[in-house]
Short mmCIF file of C-alpha atoms and ligand atoms in Angstrom, two decimals:
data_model
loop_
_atom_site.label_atom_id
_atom_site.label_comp_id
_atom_site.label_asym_id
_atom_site.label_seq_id
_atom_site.Cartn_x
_atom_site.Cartn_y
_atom_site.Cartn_z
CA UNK A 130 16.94 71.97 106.37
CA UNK A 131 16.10 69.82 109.31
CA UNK A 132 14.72 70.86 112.08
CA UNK A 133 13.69 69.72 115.77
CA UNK A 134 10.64 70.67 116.99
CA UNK A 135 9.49 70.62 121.51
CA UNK A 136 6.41 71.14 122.53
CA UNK A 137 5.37 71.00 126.11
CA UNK A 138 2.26 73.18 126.57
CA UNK A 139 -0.01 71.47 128.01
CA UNK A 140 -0.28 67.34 128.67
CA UNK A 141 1.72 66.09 125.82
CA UNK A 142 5.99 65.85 125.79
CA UNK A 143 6.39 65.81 121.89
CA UNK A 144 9.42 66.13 119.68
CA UNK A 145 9.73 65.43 115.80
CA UNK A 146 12.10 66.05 113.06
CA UNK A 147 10.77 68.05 109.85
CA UNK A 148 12.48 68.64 106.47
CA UNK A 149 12.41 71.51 104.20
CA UNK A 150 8.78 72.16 106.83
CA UNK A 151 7.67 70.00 104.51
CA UNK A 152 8.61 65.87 105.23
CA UNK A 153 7.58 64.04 108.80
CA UNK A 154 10.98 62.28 109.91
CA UNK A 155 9.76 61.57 113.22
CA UNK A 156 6.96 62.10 115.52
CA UNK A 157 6.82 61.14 119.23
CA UNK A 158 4.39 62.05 121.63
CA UNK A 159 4.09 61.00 125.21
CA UNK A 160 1.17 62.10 126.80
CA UNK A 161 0.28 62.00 130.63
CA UNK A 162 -3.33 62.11 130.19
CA UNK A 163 -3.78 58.56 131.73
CA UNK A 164 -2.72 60.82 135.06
CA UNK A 165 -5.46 63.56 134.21
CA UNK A 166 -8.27 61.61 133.34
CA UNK A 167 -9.22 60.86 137.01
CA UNK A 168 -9.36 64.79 137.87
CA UNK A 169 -11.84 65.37 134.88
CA UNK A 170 -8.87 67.72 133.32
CA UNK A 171 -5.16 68.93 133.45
CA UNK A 172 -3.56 69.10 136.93
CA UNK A 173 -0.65 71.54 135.96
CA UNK A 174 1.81 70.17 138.62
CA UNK A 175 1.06 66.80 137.72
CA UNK A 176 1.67 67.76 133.60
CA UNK A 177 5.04 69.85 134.48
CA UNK A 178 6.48 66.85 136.80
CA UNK A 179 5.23 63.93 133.70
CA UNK A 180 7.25 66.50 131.05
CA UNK A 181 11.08 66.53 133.30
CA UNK A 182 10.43 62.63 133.34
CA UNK A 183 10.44 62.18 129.82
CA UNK A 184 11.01 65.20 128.28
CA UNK A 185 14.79 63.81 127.30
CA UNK A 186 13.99 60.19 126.06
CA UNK A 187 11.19 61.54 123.61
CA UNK A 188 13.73 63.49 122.48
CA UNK A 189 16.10 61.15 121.77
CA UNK A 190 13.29 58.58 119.84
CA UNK A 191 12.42 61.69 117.93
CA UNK A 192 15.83 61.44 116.39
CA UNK A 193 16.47 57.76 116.34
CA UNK A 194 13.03 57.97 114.33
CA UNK A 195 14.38 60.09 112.42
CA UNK A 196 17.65 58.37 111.67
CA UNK A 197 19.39 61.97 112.79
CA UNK A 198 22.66 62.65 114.94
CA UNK A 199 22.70 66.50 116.15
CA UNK A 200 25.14 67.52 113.09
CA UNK A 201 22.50 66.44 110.89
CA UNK A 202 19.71 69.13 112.40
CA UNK A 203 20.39 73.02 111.56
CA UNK A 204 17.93 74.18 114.06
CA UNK A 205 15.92 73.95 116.85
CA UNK A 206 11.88 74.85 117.49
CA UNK A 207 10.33 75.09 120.71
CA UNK A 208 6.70 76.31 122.31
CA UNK A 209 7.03 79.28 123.61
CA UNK A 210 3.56 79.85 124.49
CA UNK A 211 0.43 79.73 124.89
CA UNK A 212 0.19 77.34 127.49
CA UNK A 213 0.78 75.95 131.07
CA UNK A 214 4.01 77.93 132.72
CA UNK A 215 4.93 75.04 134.32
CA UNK A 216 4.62 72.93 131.33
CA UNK A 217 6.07 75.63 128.81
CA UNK A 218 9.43 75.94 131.25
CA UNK A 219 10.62 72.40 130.93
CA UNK A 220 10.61 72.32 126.74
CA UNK A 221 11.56 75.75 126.61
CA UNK A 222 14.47 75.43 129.38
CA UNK A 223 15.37 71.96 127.17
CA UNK A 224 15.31 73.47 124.17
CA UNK A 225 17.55 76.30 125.07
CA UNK A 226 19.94 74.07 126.79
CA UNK A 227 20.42 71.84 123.85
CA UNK A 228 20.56 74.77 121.19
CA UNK A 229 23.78 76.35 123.70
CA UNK A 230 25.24 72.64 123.75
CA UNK A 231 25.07 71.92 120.09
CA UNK A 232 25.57 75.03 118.84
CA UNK A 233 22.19 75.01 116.83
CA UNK A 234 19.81 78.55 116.46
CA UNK A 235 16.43 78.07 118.15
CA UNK A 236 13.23 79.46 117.12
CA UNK A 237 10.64 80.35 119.43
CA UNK A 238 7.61 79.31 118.22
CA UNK A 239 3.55 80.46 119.08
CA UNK A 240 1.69 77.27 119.96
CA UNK A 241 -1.66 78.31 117.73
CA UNK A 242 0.81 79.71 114.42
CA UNK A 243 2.18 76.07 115.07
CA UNK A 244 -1.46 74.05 114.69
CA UNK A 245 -1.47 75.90 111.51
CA UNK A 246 1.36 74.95 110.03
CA UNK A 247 0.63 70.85 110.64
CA UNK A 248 -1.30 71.33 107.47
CA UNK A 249 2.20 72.16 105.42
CA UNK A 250 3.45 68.58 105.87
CA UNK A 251 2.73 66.18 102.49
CA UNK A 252 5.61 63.83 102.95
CA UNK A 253 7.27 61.61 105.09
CA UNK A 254 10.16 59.13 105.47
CA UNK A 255 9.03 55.64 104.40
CA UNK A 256 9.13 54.04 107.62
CA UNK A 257 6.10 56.38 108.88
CA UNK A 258 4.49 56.59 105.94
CA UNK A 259 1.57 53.31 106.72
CA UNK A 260 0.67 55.50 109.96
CA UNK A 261 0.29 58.76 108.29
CA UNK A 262 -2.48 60.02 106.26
CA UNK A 263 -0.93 63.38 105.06
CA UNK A 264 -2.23 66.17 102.64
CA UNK A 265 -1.46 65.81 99.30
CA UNK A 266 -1.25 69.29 98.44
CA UNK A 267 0.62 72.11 100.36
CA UNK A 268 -2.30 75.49 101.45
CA UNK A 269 -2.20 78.37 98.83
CA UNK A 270 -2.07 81.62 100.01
CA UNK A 271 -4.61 83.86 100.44
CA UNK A 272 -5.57 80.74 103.07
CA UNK A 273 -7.90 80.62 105.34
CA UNK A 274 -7.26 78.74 108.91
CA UNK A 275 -9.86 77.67 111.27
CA UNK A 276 -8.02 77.12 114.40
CA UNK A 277 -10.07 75.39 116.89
CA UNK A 278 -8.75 73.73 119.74
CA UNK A 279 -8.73 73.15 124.03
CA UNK A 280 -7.42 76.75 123.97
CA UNK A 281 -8.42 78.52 121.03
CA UNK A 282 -11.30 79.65 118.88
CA UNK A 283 -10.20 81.95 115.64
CA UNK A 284 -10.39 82.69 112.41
CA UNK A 285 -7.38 84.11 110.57
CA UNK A 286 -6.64 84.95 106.81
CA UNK A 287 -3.01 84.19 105.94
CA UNK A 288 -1.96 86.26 102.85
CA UNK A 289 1.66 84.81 102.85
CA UNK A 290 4.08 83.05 105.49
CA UNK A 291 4.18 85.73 108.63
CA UNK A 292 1.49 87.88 107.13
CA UNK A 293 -1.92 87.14 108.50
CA UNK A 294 -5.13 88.68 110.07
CA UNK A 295 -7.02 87.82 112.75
CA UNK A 296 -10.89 87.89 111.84
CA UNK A 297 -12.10 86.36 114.87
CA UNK A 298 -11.75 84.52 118.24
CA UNK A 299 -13.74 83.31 120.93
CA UNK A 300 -15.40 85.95 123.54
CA UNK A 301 -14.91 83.22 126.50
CA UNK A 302 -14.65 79.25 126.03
CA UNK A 303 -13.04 77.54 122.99
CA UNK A 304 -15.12 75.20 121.42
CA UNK A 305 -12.89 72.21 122.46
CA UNK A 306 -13.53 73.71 126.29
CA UNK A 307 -17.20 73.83 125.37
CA UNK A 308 -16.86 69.76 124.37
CA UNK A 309 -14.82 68.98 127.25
CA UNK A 310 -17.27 71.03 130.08
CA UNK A 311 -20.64 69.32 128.25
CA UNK A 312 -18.66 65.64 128.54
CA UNK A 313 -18.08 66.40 132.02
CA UNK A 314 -22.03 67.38 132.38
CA UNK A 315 -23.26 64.26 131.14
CA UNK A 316 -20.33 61.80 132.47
CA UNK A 317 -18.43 60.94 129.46
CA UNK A 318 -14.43 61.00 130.14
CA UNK A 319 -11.96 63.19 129.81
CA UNK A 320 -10.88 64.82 127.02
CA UNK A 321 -14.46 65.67 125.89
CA UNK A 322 -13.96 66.08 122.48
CA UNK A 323 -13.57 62.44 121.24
CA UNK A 324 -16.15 61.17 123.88
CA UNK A 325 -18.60 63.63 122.93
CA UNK A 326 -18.59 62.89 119.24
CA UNK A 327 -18.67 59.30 120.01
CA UNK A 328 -21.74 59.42 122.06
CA UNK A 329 -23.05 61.86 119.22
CA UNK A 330 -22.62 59.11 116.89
CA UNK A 331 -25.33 57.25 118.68
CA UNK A 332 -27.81 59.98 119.04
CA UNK A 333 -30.09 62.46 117.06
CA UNK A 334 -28.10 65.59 115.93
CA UNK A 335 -31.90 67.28 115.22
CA UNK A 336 -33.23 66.16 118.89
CA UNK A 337 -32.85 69.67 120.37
CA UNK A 338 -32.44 73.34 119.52
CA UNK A 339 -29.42 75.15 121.33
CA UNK A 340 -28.42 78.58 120.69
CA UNK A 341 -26.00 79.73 118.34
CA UNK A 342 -24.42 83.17 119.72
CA UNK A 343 -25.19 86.64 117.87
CA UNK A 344 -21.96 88.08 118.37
CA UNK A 345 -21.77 91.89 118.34
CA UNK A 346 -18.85 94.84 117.50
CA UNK A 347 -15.77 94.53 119.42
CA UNK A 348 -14.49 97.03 121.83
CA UNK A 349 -11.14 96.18 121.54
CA UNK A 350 -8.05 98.17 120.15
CA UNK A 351 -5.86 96.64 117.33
CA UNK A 352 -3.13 95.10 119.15
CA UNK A 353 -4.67 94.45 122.41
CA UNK A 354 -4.93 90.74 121.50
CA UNK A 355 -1.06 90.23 121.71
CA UNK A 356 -0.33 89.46 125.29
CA UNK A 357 3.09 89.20 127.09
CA UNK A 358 6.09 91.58 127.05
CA UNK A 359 7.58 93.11 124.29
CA UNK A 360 10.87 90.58 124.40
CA UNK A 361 8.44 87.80 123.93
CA UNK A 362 6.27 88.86 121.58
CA UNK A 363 9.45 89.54 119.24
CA UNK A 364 10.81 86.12 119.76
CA UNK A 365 7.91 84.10 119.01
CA UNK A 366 6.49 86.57 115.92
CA UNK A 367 8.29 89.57 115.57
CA UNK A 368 7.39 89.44 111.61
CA UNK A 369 4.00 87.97 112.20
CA UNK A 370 2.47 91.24 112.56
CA UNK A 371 -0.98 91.36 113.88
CA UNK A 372 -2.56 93.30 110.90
CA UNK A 373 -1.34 92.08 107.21
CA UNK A 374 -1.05 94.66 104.52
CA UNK A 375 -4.27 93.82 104.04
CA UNK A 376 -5.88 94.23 107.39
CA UNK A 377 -4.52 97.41 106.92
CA UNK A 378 -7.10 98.93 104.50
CA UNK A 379 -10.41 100.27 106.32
CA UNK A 380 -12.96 97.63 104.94
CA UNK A 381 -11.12 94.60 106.66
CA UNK A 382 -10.50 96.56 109.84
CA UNK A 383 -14.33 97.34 109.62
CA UNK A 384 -15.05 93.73 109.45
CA UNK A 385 -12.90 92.78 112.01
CA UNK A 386 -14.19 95.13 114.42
CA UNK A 387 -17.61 94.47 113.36
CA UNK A 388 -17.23 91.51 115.39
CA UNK A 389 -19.16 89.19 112.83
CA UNK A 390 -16.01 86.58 113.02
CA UNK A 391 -15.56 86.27 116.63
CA UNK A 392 -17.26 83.37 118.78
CA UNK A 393 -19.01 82.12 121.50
CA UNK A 394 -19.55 79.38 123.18
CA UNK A 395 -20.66 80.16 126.85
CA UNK A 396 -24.03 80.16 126.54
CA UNK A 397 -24.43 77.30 124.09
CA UNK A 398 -22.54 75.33 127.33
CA UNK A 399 -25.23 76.94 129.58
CA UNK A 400 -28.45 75.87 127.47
CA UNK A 401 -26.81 72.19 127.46
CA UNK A 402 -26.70 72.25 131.32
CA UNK A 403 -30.45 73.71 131.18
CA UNK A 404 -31.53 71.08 128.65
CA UNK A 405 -30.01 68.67 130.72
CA UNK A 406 -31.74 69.73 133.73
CA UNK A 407 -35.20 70.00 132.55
CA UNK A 408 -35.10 66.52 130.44
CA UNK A 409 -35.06 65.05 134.30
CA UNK A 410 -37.81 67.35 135.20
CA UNK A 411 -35.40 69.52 137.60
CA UNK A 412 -34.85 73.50 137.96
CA UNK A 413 -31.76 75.24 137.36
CA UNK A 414 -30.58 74.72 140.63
CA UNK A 415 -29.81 70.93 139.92
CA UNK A 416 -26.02 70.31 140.70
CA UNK A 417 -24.18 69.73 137.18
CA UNK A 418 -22.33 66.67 139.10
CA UNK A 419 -25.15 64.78 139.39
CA UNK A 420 -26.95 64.94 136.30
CA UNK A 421 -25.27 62.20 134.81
CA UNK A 422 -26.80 59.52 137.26
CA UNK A 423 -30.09 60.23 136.09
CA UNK A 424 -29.35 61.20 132.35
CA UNK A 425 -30.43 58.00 130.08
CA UNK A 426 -28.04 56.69 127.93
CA UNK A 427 -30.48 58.38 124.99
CA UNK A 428 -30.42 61.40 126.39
CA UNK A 429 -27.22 61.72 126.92
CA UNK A 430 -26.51 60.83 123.05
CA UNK A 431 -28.92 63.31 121.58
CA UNK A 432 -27.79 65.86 124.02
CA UNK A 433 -24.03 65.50 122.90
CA UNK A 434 -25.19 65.06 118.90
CA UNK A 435 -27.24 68.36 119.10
CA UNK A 436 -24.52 70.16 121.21
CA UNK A 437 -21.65 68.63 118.58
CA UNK A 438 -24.29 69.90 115.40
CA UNK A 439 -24.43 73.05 116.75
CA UNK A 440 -21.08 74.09 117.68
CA UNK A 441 -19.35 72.91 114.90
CA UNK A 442 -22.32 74.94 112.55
CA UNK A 443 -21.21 77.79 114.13
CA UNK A 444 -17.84 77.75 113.44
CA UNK A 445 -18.81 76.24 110.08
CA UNK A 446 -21.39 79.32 109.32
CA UNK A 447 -18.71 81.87 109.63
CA UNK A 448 -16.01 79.82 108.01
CA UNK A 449 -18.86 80.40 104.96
CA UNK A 450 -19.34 83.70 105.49
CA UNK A 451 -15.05 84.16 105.46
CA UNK A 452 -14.89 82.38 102.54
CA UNK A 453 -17.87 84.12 100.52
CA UNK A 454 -16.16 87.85 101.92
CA UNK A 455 -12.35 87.36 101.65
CA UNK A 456 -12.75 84.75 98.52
CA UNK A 457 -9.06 82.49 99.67
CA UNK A 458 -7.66 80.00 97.61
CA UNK A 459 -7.43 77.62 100.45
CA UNK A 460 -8.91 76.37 103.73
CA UNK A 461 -7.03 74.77 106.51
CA UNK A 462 -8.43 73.44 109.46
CA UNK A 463 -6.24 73.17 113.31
CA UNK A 464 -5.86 72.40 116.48
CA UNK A 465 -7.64 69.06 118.77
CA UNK A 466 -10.93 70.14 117.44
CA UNK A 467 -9.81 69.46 113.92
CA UNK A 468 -10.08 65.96 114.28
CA UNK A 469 -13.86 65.98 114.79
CA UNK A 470 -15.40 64.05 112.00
CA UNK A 471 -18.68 66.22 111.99
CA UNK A 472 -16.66 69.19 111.72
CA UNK A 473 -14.75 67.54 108.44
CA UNK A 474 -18.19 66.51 107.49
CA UNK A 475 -20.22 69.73 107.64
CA UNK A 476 -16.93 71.69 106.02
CA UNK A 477 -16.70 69.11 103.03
CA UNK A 478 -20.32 69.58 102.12
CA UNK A 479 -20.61 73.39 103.12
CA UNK A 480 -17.43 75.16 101.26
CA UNK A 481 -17.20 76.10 97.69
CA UNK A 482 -13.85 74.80 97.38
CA UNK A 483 -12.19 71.80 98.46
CA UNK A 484 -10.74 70.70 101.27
CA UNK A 485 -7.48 68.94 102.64
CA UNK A 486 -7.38 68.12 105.94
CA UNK A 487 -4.24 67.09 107.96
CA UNK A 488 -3.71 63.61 109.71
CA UNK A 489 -5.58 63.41 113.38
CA UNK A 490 -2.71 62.55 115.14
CA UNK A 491 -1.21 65.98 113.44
CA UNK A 492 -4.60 68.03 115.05
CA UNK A 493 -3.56 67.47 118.50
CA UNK A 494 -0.78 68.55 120.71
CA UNK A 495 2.26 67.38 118.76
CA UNK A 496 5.80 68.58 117.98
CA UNK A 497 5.79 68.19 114.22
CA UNK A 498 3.62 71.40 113.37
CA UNK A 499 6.47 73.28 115.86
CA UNK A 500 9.45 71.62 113.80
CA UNK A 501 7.31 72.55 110.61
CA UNK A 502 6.67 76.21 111.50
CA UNK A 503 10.33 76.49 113.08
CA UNK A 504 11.73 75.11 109.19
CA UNK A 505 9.73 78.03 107.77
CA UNK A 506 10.85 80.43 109.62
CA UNK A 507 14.92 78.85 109.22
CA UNK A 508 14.09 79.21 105.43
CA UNK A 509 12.91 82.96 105.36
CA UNK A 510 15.70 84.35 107.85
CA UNK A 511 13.06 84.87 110.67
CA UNK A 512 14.71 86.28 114.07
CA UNK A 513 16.18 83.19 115.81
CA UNK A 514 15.74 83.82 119.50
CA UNK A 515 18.77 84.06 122.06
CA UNK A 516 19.09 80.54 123.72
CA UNK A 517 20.51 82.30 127.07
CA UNK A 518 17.41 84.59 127.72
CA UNK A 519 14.51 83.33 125.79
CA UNK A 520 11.48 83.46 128.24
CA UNK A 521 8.08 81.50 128.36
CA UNK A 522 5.12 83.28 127.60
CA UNK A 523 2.10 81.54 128.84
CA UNK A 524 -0.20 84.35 127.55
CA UNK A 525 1.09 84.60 124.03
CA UNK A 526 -2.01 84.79 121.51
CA UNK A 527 -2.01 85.27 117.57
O1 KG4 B 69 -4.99 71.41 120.23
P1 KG4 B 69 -5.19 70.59 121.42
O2 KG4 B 69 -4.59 69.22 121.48
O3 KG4 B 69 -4.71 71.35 122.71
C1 KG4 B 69 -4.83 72.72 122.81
O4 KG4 B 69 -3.95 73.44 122.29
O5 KG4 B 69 -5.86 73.15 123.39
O6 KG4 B 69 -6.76 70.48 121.63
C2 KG4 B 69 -7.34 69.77 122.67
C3 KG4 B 69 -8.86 69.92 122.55
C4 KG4 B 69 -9.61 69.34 123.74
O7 KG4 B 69 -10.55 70.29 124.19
C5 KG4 B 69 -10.30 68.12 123.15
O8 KG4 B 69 -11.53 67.82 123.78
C6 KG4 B 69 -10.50 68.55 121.71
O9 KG4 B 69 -9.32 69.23 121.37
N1 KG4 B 69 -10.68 67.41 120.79
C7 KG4 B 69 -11.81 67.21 120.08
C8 KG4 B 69 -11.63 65.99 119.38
N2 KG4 B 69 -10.38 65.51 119.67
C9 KG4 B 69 -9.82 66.41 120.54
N3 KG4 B 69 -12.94 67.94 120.01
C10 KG4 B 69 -13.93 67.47 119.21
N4 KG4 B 69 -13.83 66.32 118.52
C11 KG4 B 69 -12.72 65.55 118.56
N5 KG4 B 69 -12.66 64.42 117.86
ZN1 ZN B 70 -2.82 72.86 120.95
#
């Protein structure tokens, strides 16, 4: 079973081949990032224009990579959603133009279910294999997944393929939203993430004492967390159903509602920009856009190693917590955030079990963990989509 995976979300055209959702064939990502980086973020016209450019050629490497013709691949994958409209149109409208041409089902596939799945690959063809460091192992079920990334903050217990809950998610920013918005605070380029824990690197994680958020119950239904129209929704997961078996019984729903897995990480951003402030001796009026001029290259390292300790502890601390209450048999780690060292780090030394974690160019935006997801669902008869209607779905959550 091989299968093509597009993803076009955000910034990054990607396209890969996956076998059996199991062995890397190919993996080719174009990013336009270079075109971002002097706006301080995405510029969704600019992302949507870079994607019709080379949308087709990273297509074609992906299966020149791959060593594949069309009648070798059984199926296609593409993003459905979450992500930028304009970005999601162009792989979606590809994807559903190729499936019709070559006669091949498509899968619609949710961009966060996809990060998962990036830890399921443990093989690949020998040509990539120097420039891959995969897992070893494939994730047992019940499994754990702490999806962390530009977009997405969550906690979710998988008890098979399809079948998962979801303890927790973010209140307002992400955590990789929180690194990029404190980069842009003390000057460091865009994306935050990687600049952030490189200036961290430099400075003194114990320097200062930010706020981790007490999160309280929700006041949200069951069910109100899956956005878009009911069409969509049953493309991308119509078997992913938003309470397992599981979730069903009282004492998870409880838990969930309790509110004691879901994040936040506005106010940690907030105390960074006061810190920040009063470490020049201003008031919280002081413009954010011109801190960075009188920040001193210290300062600015223990600020981003104190901000990095404490967000990732608090996505570590209930990670614990999950794992002490729910008791899985493995933990998987996903999205950009995934490839922050301290977070690998702190989960290493902090989890009662061990821990694989999947390649960093696999964290980020890529189309190998849609390919991956899109094999699974090929393999268990999941609801291919209709190549002559499927619609993006820019809101689409787990
Ligand atoms: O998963 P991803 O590529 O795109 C989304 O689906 O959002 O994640 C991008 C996010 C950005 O916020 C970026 O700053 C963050 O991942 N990121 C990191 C690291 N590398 C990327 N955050 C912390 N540490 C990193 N090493
Ligand atoms: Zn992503």
């Amino acid at each position: 079973m091989k299968v093509l995976g597009i993803e076009t979300s955000c910034d990054e055209t990607a396209a890969s081949v996956v076998e059996d959702g199991q062995r890397l064939l190919s993996n080719v990502v174009a990013s336009s990032m270079d075109l971002h980086v002097q706006y301080g973020g995405v510029v969704p016209e600019i992302a949507a224009r870079s994607h019709i450019e080379v949308i087709l050629p990273v297509i074609q490497q992906a299966l020149y990579e791959a060593d594949c013709t069309w009648d070798d691949i059984d199926a296609i994958a593409v993003t459905q959603g979450a992500g930028l409209g304009g970005s999601l149109l162009i792989g979606v409208l590809t994807a559903r133009t190729l499936a019709i041409a070559h006669e091949k089902p498509l899968y619609a596939i949710n961009h966060v279910e996809g990060h998962v799945y990036a830890n399921f690959l443990t093989e690949t063809s020998s040509a990539l294999a120097p420039n891959y460091e995969l897992r070893t192992t494939n994730p047992t079920f019940p499994m754990l997944a702490i999806i962390v990334s530009g977009g997405h903050s969550q906690l979710a217990l998988f008890e098979n393929h399809f079948d998962y809950t979801l303890l927790g998610q973010t209140h307002d920013d992400a955590i990789g939203e929180a690194f990029d918005k404190v980069a842009k605070m003390l000057g460091l380029p865009y994306p935050g993430g990687p600049s952030v824990s490189k200036a961290a690197l430099k400075g003194d994680p114990q320097k200062y004492t930010l706020p981790k958020a007490k999160m309280g119950p929700r006041r949200v239904q069951h069910g109100d967390e899956v956005q878009g129209s009911s069409e969509q929704r049953k493309a991308a997961h119509s078997t992913v159903r938003q309470l397992s078996s599981a979730a069903d019984n009282a004492a998870i729903r409880a838990v969930v509602d309790s509110g004691k897995y879901d994040f936040s990480f506005s106010g940690l951003k907030t105390a960074v920009l006061r810190l920040a402030q009063s470490q020049i001796g201003e008031s919280h009026a002081f413009p954010s856009t011109k801190l960075s001029e009188r920040l001193s290259e210290a300062q600015k390292n223990d600020i981003a190693a104190s901000f990095q300790r404490t967000a990732i502890e608090t996505i570590v601390d209930k990670a614990k917590l999950a794992v002490e209450e729910f008791q899985p048999k493995s933990v998987v780690i996903a999205g950009g955030v995934a490839a922050n060292q301290e977070l690998r780090r702190q989960l290493t030394e902090g989890l009662p079990l061990p821990i694989e974690f999947p390649d960093l160019k696999l964290c980020t935006d890529n189309g190998a963990m849609i390919a991956t997801l899109g094999c699974f669902k090929a393999m268990n008869n999941q609801p291919t989509a209709d190549p002559y209607t499927l619609d993006i779905a820019p809101n689409l959550s787990m």
